[in-house]
GROMACS .gro file of C-alpha atoms in nm:
model
  268
    1MET     CA    1   7.278   7.971  11.198
    2THR     CA    2   7.492   8.200  10.988
    3ASN     CA    3   7.241   8.512  10.933
    4SER     CA    4   6.965   8.331  10.765
    5SER     CA    5   6.783   8.092  11.004
    6HIS     CA    6   6.483   8.214  11.186
    7LEU     CA    7   6.130   8.146  11.278
    8VAL     CA    8   5.858   8.319  11.110
    9ASP     CA    9   5.522   8.342  11.259
   10ALA     CA   10   5.351   8.439  10.928
   11LEU     CA   11   5.006   8.520  11.106
   12GLY     CA   12   5.131   8.662  11.420
   13HIS     CA   13   4.995   8.382  11.636
   14SER     CA   14   5.169   8.249  11.967
   15HIS     CA   15   5.366   7.945  11.898
   16THR     CA   16   5.212   7.598  11.920
   17ALA     CA   17   5.293   7.399  12.233
   18ALA     CA   18   5.567   7.134  12.136
   19HIS     CA   19   5.344   6.832  12.205
   20ASP     CA   20   5.055   6.978  11.972
   21ALA     CA   21   5.281   7.071  11.691
   22ARG     CA   22   5.225   6.924  11.355
   23ILE     CA   23   5.541   6.937  11.138
   24VAL     CA   24   5.604   6.908  10.778
   25SER     CA   25   5.977   6.889  10.686
   26LEU     CA   26   6.098   6.963  10.318
   27VAL     CA   27   6.458   6.914  10.420
   28PRO     CA   28   6.576   6.551  10.432
   29SER     CA   29   6.886   6.615  10.678
   30ILE     CA   30   6.659   6.806  10.921
   31THR     CA   31   6.384   6.544  10.912
   32GLU     CA   32   6.632   6.309  11.044
   33LEU     CA   33   6.746   6.569  11.289
   34LEU     CA   34   6.406   6.599  11.409
   35CYS     CA   35   6.360   6.242  11.468
   36GLU     CA   36   6.685   6.219  11.648
   37LEU     CA   37   6.560   6.492  11.875
   38GLY     CA   38   6.243   6.259  11.957
   39LEU     CA   39   5.994   6.451  11.745
   40ALA     CA   40   5.906   6.184  11.477
   41GLN     CA   41   5.558   6.141  11.633
   42GLN     CA   42   5.508   6.536  11.558
   43LEU     CA   43   5.625   6.485  11.190
   44VAL     CA   44   5.303   6.468  10.969
   45GLY     CA   45   5.463   6.505  10.629
   46ARG     CA   46   5.809   6.475  10.441
   47THR     CA   47   5.963   6.467  10.120
   48GLY     CA   48   6.034   6.149   9.927
   49PHE     CA   49   6.398   6.242   9.972
   50CYS     CA   50   6.357   6.225  10.353
   51ILE     CA   51   6.486   5.863  10.372
   52HIS     CA   52   6.661   5.856  10.708
   53PRO     CA   53   6.575   5.694  10.962
   54LYS     CA   54   6.436   5.466  10.722
   55ASP     CA   55   6.209   5.254  10.972
   56ILE     CA   56   6.058   5.577  11.115
   57VAL     CA   57   6.007   5.814  10.801
   58GLU     CA   58   5.854   5.516  10.622
   59ARG     CA   59   5.532   5.592  10.836
   60ILE     CA   60   5.522   5.962  10.755
   61PRO     CA   61   5.324   6.061  10.454
   62LYS     CA   62   5.504   6.186  10.154
   63VAL     CA   63   5.428   6.550  10.003
   64GLY     CA   64   5.630   6.527   9.695
   65GLY     CA   65   6.006   6.635   9.640
   66THR     CA   66   6.223   6.944   9.784
   67LYS     CA   67   6.115   7.109   9.484
   68ASP     CA   68   5.784   6.964   9.325
   69VAL     CA   69   5.583   6.990   9.663
   70ASN     CA   70   5.211   6.891   9.656
   71ILE     CA   71   5.056   7.192   9.806
   72GLU     CA   72   4.722   7.032   9.842
   73LYS     CA   73   4.834   6.748  10.030
   74ILE     CA   74   5.028   6.958  10.272
   75ARG     CA   75   4.702   7.172  10.331
   76LYS     CA   76   4.494   6.856  10.420
   77LEU     CA   77   4.772   6.753  10.678
   78ALA     CA   78   4.708   7.099  10.865
   79PRO     CA   79   5.054   7.156  10.975
   80THR     CA   80   5.140   7.397  11.250
   81HIS     CA   81   5.518   7.430  11.131
   82LEU     CA   82   5.686   7.401  10.802
   83VAL     CA   83   6.070   7.350  10.786
   84VAL     CA   84   6.235   7.450  10.486
   85ASN     CA   85   6.593   7.557  10.372
   86ILE     CA   86   6.717   7.809  10.147
   87ASP     CA   87   6.925   7.600   9.909
   88GLU     CA   88   6.678   7.334   9.867
   89ASN     CA   89   6.344   7.479   9.875
   90GLU     CA   90   6.210   7.719   9.608
   91LYS     CA   91   6.076   8.063   9.769
   92PRO     CA   92   5.757   8.079   9.568
   93THR     CA   93   5.654   7.736   9.688
   94VAL     CA   94   5.732   7.858  10.052
   95GLU     CA   95   5.518   8.156   9.998
   96ARG     CA   96   5.215   7.965   9.891
   97LEU     CA   97   5.251   7.739  10.190
   98ALA     CA   98   5.297   8.029  10.417
   99GLU     CA   99   4.928   8.139  10.328
  100PHE     CA  100   4.796   7.856  10.543
  101VAL     CA  101   5.100   7.724  10.766
  102PRO     CA  102   5.119   7.946  11.066
  103ASN     CA  103   5.483   7.892  11.130
  104ILE     CA  104   5.769   7.871  10.875
  105VAL     CA  105   6.128   7.767  10.989
  106VAL     CA  106   6.375   7.870  10.761
  107THR     CA  107   6.725   7.719  10.764
  108HIS     CA  108   7.047   7.792  10.600
  109PRO     CA  109   7.338   7.613  10.755
  110LEU     CA  110   7.649   7.719  10.554
  111VAL     CA  111   7.954   7.578  10.769
  112PRO     CA  112   7.962   7.275  10.983
  113THR     CA  113   7.945   7.445  11.301
  114ASP     CA  114   7.603   7.602  11.188
  115ASN     CA  115   7.475   7.265  11.309
  116LEU     CA  116   7.486   7.363  11.660
  117ALA     CA  117   7.272   7.654  11.595
  118LEU     CA  118   7.046   7.446  11.397
  119ALA     CA  119   7.001   7.172  11.652
  120ARG     CA  120   6.937   7.445  11.926
  121LEU     CA  121   6.678   7.618  11.706
  122MET     CA  122   6.478   7.304  11.644
  123GLY     CA  123   6.524   7.240  12.030
  124GLY     CA  124   6.386   7.565  12.122
  125ILE     CA  125   6.083   7.568  11.887
  126PHE     CA  126   5.968   7.229  11.976
  127GLY     CA  127   6.051   7.204  12.348
  128VAL     CA  128   6.337   6.948  12.328
  129GLU     CA  129   6.612   7.163  12.451
  130GLY     CA  130   6.773   6.883  12.645
  131ALA     CA  131   6.802   6.651  12.343
  132ALA     CA  132   6.939   6.931  12.141
  133GLU     CA  133   7.212   7.013  12.402
  134ARG     CA  134   7.318   6.637  12.433
  135TRP     CA  135   7.351   6.643  12.043
  136CYS     CA  136   7.539   6.960  12.055
  137THR     CA  137   7.781   6.821  12.321
  138ALA     CA  138   7.848   6.508  12.091
  139PHE     CA  139   7.905   6.738  11.819
  140GLU     CA  140   8.155   6.958  11.964
  141LEU     CA  141   8.367   6.658  12.098
  142GLU     CA  142   8.386   6.516  11.745
  143TYR     CA  143   8.451   6.876  11.595
  144ALA     CA  144   8.750   6.915  11.861
  145THR     CA  145   8.868   6.567  11.736
  146LEU     CA  146   8.886   6.697  11.397
  147GLN     CA  147   9.062   7.036  11.483
  148ALA     CA  148   9.325   6.838  11.702
  149LEU     CA  149   9.455   6.655  11.391
  150PRO     CA  150   9.802   6.765  11.285
  151ARG     CA  151   9.796   7.030  11.009
  152ALA     CA  152   9.815   6.876  10.648
  153PRO     CA  153   9.943   7.033  10.341
  154GLN     CA  154   9.678   7.256  10.176
  155ARG     CA  155   9.534   7.063   9.870
  156THR     CA  156   9.305   7.167   9.589
  157VAL     CA  157   9.048   6.919   9.509
  158LEU     CA  158   8.746   6.930   9.264
  159TYR     CA  159   8.430   6.782   9.398
  160CYS     CA  160   8.210   6.651   9.133
  161ILE     CA  161   7.816   6.609   9.173
  162TRP     CA  162   7.708   6.561   8.835
  163GLN     CA  163   7.833   6.454   8.467
  164ASP     CA  164   7.659   6.522   8.139
  165PRO     CA  165   7.718   6.810   8.205
  166TRP     CA  166   7.986   6.795   8.478
  167MET     CA  167   7.913   7.015   8.770
  168SER     CA  168   8.094   7.089   9.083
  169VAL     CA  169   8.062   7.314   9.413
  170SER     CA  170   8.151   7.672   9.452
  171LYS     CA  171   8.358   7.798   9.771
  172ASP     CA  172   8.057   7.930   9.949
  173THR     CA  173   7.860   7.584   9.952
  174TYR     CA  174   7.851   7.373  10.276
  175ILE     CA  175   8.041   7.095  10.106
  176ALA     CA  176   8.326   7.341  10.031
  177ALA     CA  177   8.313   7.430  10.424
  178MET     CA  178   8.334   7.072  10.495
  179LEU     CA  179   8.641   7.030  10.269
  180ALA     CA  180   8.790   7.341  10.423
  181GLU     CA  181   8.797   7.178  10.761
  182LEU     CA  182   9.078   6.950  10.625
  183GLY     CA  183   9.264   7.259  10.473
  184TRP     CA  184   9.140   7.183  10.145
  185ARG     CA  185   9.003   7.419   9.893
  186VAL     CA  186   8.792   7.392   9.538
  187PRO     CA  187   8.910   7.564   9.216
  188ASP     CA  188   8.723   7.860   9.128
  189LEU     CA  189   8.474   7.772   8.846
  190GLY     CA  190   8.265   8.104   8.817
  191GLU     CA  191   8.015   8.274   8.974
  192ALA     CA  192   7.763   7.981   8.986
  193ARG     CA  193   7.713   7.799   9.316
  194TYR     CA  194   7.713   7.481   9.158
  195PRO     CA  195   7.912   7.546   8.846
  196ARG     CA  196   7.926   7.356   8.522
  197PHE     CA  197   8.265   7.304   8.394
  198GLU     CA  198   8.472   7.142   8.121
  199TRP     CA  199   8.779   6.917   8.167
  200SER     CA  200   9.119   7.070   8.053
  201GLU     CA  201   9.487   7.050   8.101
  202GLY     CA  202   9.482   7.387   8.284
  203LEU     CA  203   9.220   7.270   8.537
  204VAL     CA  204   9.353   6.927   8.587
  205GLY     CA  205   9.697   7.081   8.645
  206GLN     CA  206   9.591   7.288   8.942
  207LEU     CA  207   9.417   6.972   9.126
  208ASP     CA  208   9.570   6.727   9.386
  209ALA     CA  209   9.270   6.501   9.339
  210VAL     CA  210   8.915   6.447   9.224
  211LEU     CA  211   8.621   6.374   9.445
  212LEU     CA  212   8.300   6.209   9.297
  213SER     CA  213   7.989   6.224   9.516
  214THR     CA  214   7.752   5.948   9.551
  215GLU     CA  215   7.471   6.202   9.537
  216PRO     CA  216   7.297   6.367   9.369
  217TYR     CA  217   7.459   6.190   9.082
  218ARG     CA  218   7.510   5.819   9.171
  219PHE     CA  219   7.877   5.801   9.082
  220THR     CA  220   8.045   5.463   9.149
  221GLU     CA  221   8.404   5.318   9.183
  222ALA     CA  222   8.378   5.216   8.807
  223HIS     CA  223   8.353   5.602   8.741
  224ALA     CA  224   8.622   5.667   8.966
  225ASP     CA  225   8.864   5.407   8.820
  226ALA     CA  226   8.773   5.519   8.460
  227LEU     CA  227   8.819   5.890   8.532
  228GLU     CA  228   9.159   5.844   8.716
  229LYS     CA  229   9.314   5.653   8.408
  230GLN     CA  230   9.190   5.930   8.198
  231LEU     CA  231   9.305   6.234   8.397
  232GLY     CA  232   9.625   6.074   8.555
  233ILE     CA  233   9.561   6.207   8.908
  234PRO     CA  234   9.376   6.049   9.187
  235VAL     CA  235   9.000   6.021   9.186
  236PHE     CA  236   8.809   5.916   9.488
  237LEU     CA  237   8.463   5.801   9.530
  238VAL     CA  238   8.322   5.977   9.840
  239ASP     CA  239   7.991   5.948  10.039
  240GLY     CA  240   7.769   6.255   9.935
  241GLU     CA  241   7.543   6.209  10.251
  242MET     CA  242   7.827   6.241  10.484
  243MET     CA  243   7.958   6.547  10.292
  244SER     CA  244   7.649   6.750  10.236
  245TRP     CA  245   7.376   6.654  10.477
  246TYR     CA  246   7.367   6.863  10.772
  247GLY     CA  247   7.159   6.785  11.091
  248SER     CA  248   7.213   6.433  11.249
  249ARG     CA  249   7.444   6.298  10.965
  250ALA     CA  250   7.701   6.590  11.030
  251LEU     CA  251   7.835   6.437  11.345
  252ALA     CA  252   7.904   6.132  11.137
  253GLY     CA  253   8.034   6.351  10.873
  254LEU     CA  254   8.300   6.488  11.087
  255ARG     CA  255   8.438   6.137  11.162
  256TYR     CA  256   8.396   6.075  10.787
  257LEU     CA  257   8.626   6.377  10.696
  258ARG     CA  258   8.932   6.203  10.911
  259GLU     CA  259   8.877   5.882  10.696
  260LEU     CA  260   8.858   6.096  10.398
  261ARG     CA  261   9.169   6.273  10.471
  262ALA     CA  262   9.365   5.950  10.546
  263MET     CA  263   9.250   5.788  10.200
  264VAL     CA  264   9.370   6.108  10.002
  265GLU     CA  265   9.682   6.141  10.202
  266GLY     CA  266   9.759   5.764  10.162
  267ALA     CA  267   9.744   5.808   9.774
  268ALA     CA  268   9.958   6.153   9.760
   0.00000   0.00000   0.00000
C-alpha cells in the first residue's frame, strides 16, 4: 500500500488468531475482498454501502454508512478488528472506535497496483495468505494484459461524479490513476480532491471526452446523450464501481479499462 496502509494495535495486544477474528468493515470494496478471501464468517458488521457479494453480505449486520457510523451498534458486536479507509471514513469516528476495538486496519490504495499490497495485508492479518496470493497472481496477469496493449494517443477526459453542483476527480485520486493506465489524464480543476467545476468553452476545448460515472451520482445514458448534444464532444456512461472500487472488483476493473478504451477510441 502506498505509504498509508498499516495495522495499528491500539492497545498493544497480540493479534487475534484468524479464526477468532471478529471483523467490522467500513469499506465496501474491502468487504467484498474479505469475502473473496474466505473471511465472510469472520465479518460481523458492514456498512449499508457494502452491497457485494449480495448473497453473503445480506447476512451481515449493517452498522450505518461509511461516514454516519452507529458507534453503539459496533460496540455491541465486540469486533477484534475494524477495517477503514482514509478517503471513505472520518478520522474522529475511527478514533472513537479505536477506544474499544483492539485492532484498526487503515487502508489507502492510491493506484491499481496497490491492490496487491492490500490483498497481502488482509491475507497476512487474517491468516489467508494462500487465497491472497492466488488473487494477486490473477491480478498480475490481468495487469500485464493491460500493459501489453499498443500505446494509444494521450487523451484528456473529464470524469464526472456529481451534478448540481458538477464535480470531478483530481489527478491524485484512484480513479485518475485508473485512467492513467490508459494514458489518459484529467484536467486540473484546482486543489480539491473532488473539485467542483463550471462548464465553459475553455474547459470543453481541452477535452477529448467526458465520462459520466454511475456512482455516487446515478448518471444514465439519458444524461450522457443530453450532455453530448449540449457540449458537442463525446460523452460516455461508465461503470463507477469498475473505476473506483479497489479490492476484488479491481480485477474486473482492469478488464473494464480495455473495454472503455475501445469504446472511446471507437468514437474518436
